[in-house]
CSV table of C-alpha atoms and ligand atoms in Angstrom, one decimal:
chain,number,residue,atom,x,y,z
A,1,UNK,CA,-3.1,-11.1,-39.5
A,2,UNK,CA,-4.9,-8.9,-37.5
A,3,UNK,CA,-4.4,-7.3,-33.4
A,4,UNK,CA,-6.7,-5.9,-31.5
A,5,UNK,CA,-5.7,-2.7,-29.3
A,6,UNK,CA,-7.8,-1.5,-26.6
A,7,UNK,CA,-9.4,1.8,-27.4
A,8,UNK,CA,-11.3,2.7,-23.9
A,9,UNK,CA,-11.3,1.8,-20.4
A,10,UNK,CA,-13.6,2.1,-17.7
A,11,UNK,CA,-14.5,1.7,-14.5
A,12,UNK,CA,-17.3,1.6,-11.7
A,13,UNK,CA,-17.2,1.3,-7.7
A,14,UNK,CA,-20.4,1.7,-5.5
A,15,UNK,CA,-20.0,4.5,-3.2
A,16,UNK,CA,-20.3,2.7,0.2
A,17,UNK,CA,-16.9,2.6,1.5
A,18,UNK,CA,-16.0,0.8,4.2
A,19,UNK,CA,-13.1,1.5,6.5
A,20,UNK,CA,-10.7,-1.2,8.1
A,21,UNK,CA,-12.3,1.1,11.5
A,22,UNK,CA,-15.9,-0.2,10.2
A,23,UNK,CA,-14.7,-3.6,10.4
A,24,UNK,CA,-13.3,-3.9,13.6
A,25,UNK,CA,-16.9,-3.5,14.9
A,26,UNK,CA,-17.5,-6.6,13.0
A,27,UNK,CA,-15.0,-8.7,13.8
A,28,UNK,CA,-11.8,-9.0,16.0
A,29,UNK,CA,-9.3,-7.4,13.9
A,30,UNK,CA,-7.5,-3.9,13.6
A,31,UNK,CA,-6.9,-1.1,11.3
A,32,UNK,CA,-3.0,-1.4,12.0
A,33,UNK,CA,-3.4,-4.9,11.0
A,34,UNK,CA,-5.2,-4.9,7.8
A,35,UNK,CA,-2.7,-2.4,6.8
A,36,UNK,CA,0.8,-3.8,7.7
A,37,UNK,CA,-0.5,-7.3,6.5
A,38,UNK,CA,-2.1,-6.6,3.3
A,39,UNK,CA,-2.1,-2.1,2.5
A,40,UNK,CA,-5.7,-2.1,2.7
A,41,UNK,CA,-7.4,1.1,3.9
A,42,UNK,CA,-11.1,1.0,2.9
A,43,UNK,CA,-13.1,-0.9,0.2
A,44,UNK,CA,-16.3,-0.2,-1.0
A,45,UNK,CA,-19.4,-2.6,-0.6
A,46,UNK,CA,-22.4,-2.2,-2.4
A,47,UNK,CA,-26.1,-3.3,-1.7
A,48,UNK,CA,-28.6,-5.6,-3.1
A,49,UNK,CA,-31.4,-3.0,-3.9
A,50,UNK,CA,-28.6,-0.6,-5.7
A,51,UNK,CA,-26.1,-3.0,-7.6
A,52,UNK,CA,-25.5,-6.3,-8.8
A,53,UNK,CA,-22.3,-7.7,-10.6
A,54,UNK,CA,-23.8,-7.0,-14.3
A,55,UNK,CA,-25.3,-3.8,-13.0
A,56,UNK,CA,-21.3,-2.4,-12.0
A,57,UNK,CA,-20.3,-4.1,-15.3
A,58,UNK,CA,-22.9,-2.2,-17.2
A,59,UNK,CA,-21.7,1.2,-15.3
A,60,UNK,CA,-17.9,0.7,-16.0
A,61,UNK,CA,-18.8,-0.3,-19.9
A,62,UNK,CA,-20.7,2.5,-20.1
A,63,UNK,CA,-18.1,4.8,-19.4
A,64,UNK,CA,-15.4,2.4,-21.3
A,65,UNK,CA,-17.6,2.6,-24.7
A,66,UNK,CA,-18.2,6.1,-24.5
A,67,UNK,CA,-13.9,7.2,-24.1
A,68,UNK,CA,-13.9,4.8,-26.8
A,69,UNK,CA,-16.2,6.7,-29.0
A,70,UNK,CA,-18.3,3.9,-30.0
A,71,UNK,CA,-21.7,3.0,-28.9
A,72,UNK,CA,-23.5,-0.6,-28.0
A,73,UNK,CA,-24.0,-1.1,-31.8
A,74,UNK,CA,-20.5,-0.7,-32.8
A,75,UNK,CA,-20.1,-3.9,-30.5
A,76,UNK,CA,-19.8,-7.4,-31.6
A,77,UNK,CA,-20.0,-9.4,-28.7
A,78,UNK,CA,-19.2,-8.9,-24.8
A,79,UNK,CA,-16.8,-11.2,-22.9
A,80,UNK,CA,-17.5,-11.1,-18.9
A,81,UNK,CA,-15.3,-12.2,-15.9
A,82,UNK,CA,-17.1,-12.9,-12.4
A,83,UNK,CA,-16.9,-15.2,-10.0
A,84,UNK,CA,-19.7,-13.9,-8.6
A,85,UNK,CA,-22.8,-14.0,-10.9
A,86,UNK,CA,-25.9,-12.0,-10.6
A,87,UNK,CA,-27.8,-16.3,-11.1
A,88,UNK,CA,-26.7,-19.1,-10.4
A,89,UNK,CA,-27.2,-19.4,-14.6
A,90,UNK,CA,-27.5,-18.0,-16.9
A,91,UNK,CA,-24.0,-15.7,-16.3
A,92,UNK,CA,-23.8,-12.2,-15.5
A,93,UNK,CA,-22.7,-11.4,-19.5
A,94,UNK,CA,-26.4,-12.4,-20.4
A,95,UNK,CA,-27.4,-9.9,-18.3
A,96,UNK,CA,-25.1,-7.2,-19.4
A,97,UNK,CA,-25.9,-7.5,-23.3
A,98,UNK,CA,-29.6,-7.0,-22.3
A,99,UNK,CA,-29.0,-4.6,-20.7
A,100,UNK,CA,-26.9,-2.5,-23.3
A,101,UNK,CA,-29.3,-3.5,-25.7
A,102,UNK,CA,-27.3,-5.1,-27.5
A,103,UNK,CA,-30.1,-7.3,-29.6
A,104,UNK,CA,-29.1,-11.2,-30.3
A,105,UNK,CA,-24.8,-10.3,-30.0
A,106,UNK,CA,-23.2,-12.5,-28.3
A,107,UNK,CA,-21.9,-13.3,-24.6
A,108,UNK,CA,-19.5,-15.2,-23.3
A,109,UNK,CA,-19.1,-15.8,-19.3
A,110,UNK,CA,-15.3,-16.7,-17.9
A,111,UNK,CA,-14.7,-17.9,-14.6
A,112,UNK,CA,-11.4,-17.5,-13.9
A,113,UNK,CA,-11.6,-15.4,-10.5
A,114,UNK,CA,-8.5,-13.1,-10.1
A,115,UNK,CA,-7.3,-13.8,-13.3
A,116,UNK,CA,-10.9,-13.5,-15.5
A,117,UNK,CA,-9.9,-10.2,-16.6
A,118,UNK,CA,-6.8,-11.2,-18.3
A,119,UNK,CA,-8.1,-14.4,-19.6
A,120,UNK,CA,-10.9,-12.8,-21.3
A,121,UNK,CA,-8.4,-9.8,-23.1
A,122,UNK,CA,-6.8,-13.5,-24.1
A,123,UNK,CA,-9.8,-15.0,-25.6
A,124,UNK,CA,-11.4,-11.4,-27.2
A,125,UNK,CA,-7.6,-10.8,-28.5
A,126,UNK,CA,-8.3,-14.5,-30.2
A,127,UNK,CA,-11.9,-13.3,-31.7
A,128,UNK,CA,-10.3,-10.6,-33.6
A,129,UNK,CA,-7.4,-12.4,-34.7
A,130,UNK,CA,-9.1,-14.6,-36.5
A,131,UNK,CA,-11.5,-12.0,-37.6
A,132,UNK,CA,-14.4,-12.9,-36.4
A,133,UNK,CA,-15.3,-10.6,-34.4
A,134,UNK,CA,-13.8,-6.1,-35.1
A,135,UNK,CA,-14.8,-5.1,-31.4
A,136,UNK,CA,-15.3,-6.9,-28.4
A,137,UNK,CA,-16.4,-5.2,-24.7
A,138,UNK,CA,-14.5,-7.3,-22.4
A,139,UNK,CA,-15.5,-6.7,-19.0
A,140,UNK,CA,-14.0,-8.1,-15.4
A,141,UNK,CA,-17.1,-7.7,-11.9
A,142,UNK,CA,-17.3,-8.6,-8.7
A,143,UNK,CA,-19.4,-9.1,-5.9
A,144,UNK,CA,-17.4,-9.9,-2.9
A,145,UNK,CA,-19.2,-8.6,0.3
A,146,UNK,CA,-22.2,-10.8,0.5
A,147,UNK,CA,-20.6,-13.4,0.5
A,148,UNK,CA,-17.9,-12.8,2.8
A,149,UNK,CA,-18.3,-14.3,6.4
A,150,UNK,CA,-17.7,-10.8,8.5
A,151,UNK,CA,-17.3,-11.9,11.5
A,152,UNK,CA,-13.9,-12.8,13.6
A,153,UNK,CA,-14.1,-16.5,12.2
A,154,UNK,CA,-13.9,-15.3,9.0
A,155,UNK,CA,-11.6,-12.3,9.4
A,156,UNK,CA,-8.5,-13.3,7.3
A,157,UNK,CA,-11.1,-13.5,3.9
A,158,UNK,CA,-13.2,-11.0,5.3
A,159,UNK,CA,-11.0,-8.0,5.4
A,160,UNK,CA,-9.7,-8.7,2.0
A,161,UNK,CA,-12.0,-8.3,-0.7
A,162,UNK,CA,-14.2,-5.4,-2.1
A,163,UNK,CA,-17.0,-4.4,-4.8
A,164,UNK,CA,-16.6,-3.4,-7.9
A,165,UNK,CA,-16.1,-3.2,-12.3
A,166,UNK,CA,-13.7,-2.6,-15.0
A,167,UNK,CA,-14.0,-2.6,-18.7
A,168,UNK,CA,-12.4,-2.5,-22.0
A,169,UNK,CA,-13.2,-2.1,-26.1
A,170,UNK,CA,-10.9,-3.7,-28.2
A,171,UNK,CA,-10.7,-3.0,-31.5
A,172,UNK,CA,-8.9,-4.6,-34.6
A,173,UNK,CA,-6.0,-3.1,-35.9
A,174,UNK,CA,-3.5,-3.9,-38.8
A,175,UNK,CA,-0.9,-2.7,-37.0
A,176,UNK,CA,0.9,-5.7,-34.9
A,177,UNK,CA,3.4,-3.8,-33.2
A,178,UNK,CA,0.4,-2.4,-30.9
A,179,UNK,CA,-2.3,-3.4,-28.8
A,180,UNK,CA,-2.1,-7.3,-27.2
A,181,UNK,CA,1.3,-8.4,-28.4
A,182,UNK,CA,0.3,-11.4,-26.1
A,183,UNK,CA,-1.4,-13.0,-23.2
A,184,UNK,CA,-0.5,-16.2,-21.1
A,185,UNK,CA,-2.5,-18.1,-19.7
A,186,UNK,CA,-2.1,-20.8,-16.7
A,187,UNK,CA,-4.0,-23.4,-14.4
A,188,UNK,CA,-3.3,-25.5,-11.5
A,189,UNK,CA,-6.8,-27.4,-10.8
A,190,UNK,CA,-4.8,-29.8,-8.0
A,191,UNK,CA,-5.1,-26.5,-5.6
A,192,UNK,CA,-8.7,-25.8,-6.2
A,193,UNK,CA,-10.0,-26.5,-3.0
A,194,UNK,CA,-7.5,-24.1,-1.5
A,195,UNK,CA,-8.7,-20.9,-2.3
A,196,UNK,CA,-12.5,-21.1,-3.0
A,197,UNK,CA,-16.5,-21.1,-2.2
A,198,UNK,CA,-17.5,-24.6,-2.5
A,199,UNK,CA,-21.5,-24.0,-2.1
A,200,UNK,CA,-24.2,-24.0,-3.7
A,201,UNK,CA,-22.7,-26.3,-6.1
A,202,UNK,CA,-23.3,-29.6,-8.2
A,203,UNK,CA,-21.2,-31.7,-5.7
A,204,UNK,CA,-24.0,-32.5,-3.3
A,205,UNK,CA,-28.1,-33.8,-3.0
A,206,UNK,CA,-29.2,-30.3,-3.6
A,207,UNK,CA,-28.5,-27.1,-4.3
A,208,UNK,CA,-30.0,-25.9,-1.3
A,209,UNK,CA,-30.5,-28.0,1.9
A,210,UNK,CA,-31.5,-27.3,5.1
A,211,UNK,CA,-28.6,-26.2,7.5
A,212,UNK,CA,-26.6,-25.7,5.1
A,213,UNK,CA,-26.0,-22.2,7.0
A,214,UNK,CA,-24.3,-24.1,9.2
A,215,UNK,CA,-21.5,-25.2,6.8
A,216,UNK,CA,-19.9,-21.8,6.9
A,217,UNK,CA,-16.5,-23.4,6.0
A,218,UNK,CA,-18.4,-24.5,2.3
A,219,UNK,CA,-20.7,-21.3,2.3
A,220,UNK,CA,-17.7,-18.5,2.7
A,221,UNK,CA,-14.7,-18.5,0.8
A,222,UNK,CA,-12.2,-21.0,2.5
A,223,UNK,CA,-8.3,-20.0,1.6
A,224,UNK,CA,-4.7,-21.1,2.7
A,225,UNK,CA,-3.1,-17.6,2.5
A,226,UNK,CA,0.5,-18.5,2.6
A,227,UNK,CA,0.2,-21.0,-0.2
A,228,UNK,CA,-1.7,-18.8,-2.0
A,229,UNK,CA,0.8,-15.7,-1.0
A,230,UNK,CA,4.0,-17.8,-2.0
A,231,UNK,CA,2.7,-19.1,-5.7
A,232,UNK,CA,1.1,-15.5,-6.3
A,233,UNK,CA,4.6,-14.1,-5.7
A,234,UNK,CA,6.1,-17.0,-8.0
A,235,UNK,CA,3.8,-17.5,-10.7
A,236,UNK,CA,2.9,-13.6,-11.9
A,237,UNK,CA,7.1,-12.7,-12.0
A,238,UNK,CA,7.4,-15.7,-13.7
A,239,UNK,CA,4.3,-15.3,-16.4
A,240,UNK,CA,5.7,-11.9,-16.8
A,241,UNK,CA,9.1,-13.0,-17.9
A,242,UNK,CA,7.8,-15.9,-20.2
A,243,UNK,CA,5.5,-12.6,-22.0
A,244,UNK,CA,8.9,-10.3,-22.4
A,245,UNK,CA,10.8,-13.7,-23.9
A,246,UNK,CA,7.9,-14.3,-26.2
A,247,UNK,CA,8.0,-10.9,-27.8
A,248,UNK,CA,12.2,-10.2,-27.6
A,249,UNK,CA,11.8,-7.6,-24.6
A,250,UNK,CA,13.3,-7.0,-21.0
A,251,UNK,CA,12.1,-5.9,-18.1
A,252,UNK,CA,13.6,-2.6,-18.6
A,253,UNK,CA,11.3,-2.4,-21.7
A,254,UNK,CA,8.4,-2.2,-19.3
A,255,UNK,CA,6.8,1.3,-18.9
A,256,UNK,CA,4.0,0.3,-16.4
A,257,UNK,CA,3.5,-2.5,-14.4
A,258,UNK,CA,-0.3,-3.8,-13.3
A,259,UNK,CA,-0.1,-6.5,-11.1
A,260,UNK,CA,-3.8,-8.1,-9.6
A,261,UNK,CA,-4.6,-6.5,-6.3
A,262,UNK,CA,-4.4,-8.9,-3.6
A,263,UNK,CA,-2.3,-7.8,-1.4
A,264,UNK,CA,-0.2,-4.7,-1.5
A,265,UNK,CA,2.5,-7.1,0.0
A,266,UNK,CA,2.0,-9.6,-3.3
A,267,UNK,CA,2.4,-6.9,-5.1
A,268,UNK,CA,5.5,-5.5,-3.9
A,269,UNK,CA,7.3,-8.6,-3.8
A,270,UNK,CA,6.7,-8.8,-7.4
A,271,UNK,CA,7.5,-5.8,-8.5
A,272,UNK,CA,11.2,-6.2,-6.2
A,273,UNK,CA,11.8,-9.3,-8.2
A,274,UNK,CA,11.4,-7.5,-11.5
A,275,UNK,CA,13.8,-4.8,-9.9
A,276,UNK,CA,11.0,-2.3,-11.1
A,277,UNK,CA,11.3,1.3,-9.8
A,278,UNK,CA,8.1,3.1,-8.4
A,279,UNK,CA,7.4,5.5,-10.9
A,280,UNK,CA,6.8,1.9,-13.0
A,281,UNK,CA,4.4,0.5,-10.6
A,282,UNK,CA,0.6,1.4,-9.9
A,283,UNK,CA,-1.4,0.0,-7.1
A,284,UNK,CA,-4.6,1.1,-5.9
A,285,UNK,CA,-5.5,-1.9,-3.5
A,286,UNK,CA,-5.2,0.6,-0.7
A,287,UNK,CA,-8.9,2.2,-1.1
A,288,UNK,CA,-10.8,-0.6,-2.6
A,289,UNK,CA,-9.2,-4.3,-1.5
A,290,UNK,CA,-9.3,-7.2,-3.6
A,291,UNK,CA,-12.1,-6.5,-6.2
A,292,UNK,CA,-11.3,-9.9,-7.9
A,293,UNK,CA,-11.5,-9.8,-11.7
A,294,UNK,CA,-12.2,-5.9,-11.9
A,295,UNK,CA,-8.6,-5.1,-10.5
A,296,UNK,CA,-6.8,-4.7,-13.5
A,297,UNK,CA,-9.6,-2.5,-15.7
A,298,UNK,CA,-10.1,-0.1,-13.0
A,299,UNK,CA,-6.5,0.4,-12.5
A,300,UNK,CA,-6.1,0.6,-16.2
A,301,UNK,CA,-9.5,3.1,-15.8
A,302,UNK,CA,-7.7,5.2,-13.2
A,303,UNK,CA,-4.5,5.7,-15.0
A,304,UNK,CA,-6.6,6.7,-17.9
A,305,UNK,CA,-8.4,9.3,-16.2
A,306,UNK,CA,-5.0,10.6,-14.6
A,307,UNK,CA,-4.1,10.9,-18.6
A,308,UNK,CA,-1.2,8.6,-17.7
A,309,UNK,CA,-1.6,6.3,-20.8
A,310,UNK,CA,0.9,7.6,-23.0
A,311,UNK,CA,0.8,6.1,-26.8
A,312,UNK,CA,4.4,3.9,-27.5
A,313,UNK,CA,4.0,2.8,-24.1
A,314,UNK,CA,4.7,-1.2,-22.8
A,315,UNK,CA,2.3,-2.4,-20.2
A,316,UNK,CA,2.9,-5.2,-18.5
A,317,UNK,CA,0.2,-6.9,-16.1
A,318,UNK,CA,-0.2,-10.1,-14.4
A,319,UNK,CA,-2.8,-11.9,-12.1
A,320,UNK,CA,-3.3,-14.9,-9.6
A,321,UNK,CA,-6.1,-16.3,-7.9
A,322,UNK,CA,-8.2,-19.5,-7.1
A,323,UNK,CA,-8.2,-22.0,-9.7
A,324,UNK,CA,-5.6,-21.6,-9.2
A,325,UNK,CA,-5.3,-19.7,-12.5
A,326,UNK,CA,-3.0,-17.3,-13.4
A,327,UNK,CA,-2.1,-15.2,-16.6
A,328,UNK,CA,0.1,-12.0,-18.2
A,329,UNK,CA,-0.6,-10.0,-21.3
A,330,UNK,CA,2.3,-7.5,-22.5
A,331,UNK,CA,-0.3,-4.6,-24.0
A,332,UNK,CA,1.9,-1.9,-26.5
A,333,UNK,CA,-0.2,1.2,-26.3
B,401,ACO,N1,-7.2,-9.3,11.7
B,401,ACO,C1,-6.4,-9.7,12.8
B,401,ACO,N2,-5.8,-10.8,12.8
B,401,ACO,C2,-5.9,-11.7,11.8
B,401,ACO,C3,-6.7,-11.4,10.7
B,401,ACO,C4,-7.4,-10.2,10.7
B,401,ACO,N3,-8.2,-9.8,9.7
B,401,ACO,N4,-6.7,-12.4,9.9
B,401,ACO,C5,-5.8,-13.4,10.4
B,401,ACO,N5,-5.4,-12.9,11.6
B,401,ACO,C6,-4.5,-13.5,12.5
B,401,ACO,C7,-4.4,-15.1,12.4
B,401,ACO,O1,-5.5,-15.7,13.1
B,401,ACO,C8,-3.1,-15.4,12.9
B,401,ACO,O2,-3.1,-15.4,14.3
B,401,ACO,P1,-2.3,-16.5,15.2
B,401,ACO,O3,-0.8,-16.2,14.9
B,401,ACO,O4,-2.7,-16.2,16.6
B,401,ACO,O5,-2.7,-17.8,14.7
B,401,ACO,C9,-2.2,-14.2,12.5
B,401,ACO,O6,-3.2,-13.1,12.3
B,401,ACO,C10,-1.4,-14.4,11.3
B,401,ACO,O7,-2.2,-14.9,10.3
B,401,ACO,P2,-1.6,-15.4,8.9
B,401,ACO,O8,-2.6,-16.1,8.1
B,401,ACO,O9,-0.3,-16.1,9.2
B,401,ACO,O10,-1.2,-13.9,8.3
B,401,ACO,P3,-0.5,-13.6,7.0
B,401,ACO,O11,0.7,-12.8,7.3
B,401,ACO,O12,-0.2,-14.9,6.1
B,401,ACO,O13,-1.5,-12.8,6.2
B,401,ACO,C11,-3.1,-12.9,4.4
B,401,ACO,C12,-2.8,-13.3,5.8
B,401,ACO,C13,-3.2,-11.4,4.4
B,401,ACO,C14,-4.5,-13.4,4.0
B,401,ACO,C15,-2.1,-13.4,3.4
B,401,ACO,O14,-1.8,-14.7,3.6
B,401,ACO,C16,-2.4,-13.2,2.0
B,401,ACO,O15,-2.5,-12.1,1.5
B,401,ACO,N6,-2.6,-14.3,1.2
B,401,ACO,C17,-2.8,-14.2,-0.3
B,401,ACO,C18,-4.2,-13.6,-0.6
B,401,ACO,C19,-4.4,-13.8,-2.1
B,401,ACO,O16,-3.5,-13.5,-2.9
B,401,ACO,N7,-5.5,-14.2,-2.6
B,401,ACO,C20,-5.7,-14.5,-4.0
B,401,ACO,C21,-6.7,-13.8,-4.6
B,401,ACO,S1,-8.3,-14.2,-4.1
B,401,ACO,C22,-9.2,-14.9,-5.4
B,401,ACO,O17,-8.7,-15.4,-6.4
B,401,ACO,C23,-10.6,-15.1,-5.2
């Protein structure tokens, strides 16, 4: 029986940043706000004519393949998280493989929002345990800003959410007591509706119809932030716990905590019902907001690149988000 370990990290955000100050000449909101309610300072938008979703996911596996040491041929296929796709189809993953010319290998698209990135470690984790597949580039982007109503009707989304990629090689190993050691994963369809963009989509005449600029409530993403705070802050504690049971551990096992970056607040309430110290928690919501299915890679990334991923180590991470969907994986590095 094979596991598959991850071997590089990456990650990519565009250099616009944009300050909680820049939005309150959008909208009727306040620095002071943003900040006590959610710890966000800045997040970082990036335009149409330089970036796209694939085109961040390309940057950040660009950077993830090379701390690897492998190169787009030692790739088998790519799995690619988004809610926000370059087309309306084919998926952003398409996209990607082209353009790592990666020949005929294949792609797979996952739309699981906040929790894509975790879902797709869980399905490239199943690839090379059944050994299909020796190393997969798994890869969480997102677009956020253009579609974000930034104005004061739409301030509650609007402040939230930022621009940007993570990515990850995984590679087989023989050695099970590393790597994945598992991933859960969860869905609650009934809430769909409350936390999501519900147009264009296949639910109407056309895709496109005239006024439909007018629907903003369909157009922009439409949530109900205290549901959505209260479940986050049940389900990810709870999906952590069912990964340390499955595997004979204890929170006190747990060297490094990764929870999805919604809301510092989330966060925090999580990591207080684990009883987790600090120096066992890293957040980085504060410069770049809710970056959707990149948040976990490009925390992984940063800790990386702060040489804070120390070999023997147990990583814990969990995420929630529309679906609603939500997942852990307990990562031995
Ligand atoms: N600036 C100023 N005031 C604001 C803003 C803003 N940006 N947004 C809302 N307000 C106002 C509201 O209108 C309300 O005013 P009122 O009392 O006069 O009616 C007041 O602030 C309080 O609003 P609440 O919605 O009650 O604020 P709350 O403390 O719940 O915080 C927040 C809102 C930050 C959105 C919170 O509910 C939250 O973080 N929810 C979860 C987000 C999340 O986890 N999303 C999941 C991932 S997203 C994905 O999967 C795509």
């Amino acid at each position: 029986m094979f596991s598959s370990k991850i071997i590089g990290v990456g990650h990519y955000v565009p250099e616009n940043i944009v300050t909680n100050k820049d939005l309150e000449k959008l909208m009727d909101t306040s620095d002071k706000w943003i900040q006590d309610r959610t710890g966000i300072k800045e997040r970082r938008f990036h335009s149409h004519e330089k970036g796209s979703t694939a085109k961040m996911g390309v940057k950040a596996a660009k950077i993830a393949m090379e701390r690897a040491g492998v190169t787009n041929n030692d790739i088998d296929a790519i799995v690619f998280a988004t809610l926000s796709s370059d087309y309306y189809f084919p998926g952003s993953g398409v996209l990607v493989q082209h353009q790592l010319k990666m020949g005929t290998k294949p792609a797979i698209d996952i739309r699981a929002q906040c929790s894509g990135f975790i879902y797709s470690l869980s399905v490239a984790d199943q690839f090379i345990k059944t050994g299909m597949y020796k190393r997969i580039l798994v890869i969480g982007a997102d677009t956020q800003n253009i579609a974000l109503d930034l104005t004061t009707r739409g301030r509650d989304m609007g402040v939230l959410f930022g621009d940007g990629a993570g990515a990850a090689v995984l590679e087989r190993t023989e050695d099970n007591k590393k790597g994945i050691l598992s991933t859960h994963l969860y869905t609650q369809g009934e809430f769909a509706d409350l936390l999501c963009i519900r147009e264009p989509g296949s639910g109407h005449d056309r895709i496109i119809y005239p006024d439909m600029h007018k629907n903003y409530l369909n157009i922009h993403p439409q949530m109900n932030g205290k549901f959505v705070f209260k479940n986050a802050v049940m389900r990810m504690p709870e999906a952590i716990k069912q990964a340390l049971k499955t595997n004979n551990l204890k929170v006190t096992d747990i060297d490094m905590l990764l929870t999805h970056q919604a809301n510092l607040r989330i966060s925090q309430v999580v990591q207080k019902f684990l009883r987790l110290p600090n120096e066992k928690v890293y957040n980085n919501i504060q410069k770049y907001g809710n970056t959707t299915s990149a948040t976990i890679p490009i925390l992984l990334s940063e800790l990386w690149e702060q040489g804070k991923i120390k070999e023997g180590q147990l990583y814990a991470m969990a995420a929630f988000g529309s679906g609603f969907t939500w997942a852990s994986a307990l990562i031995r590095w």
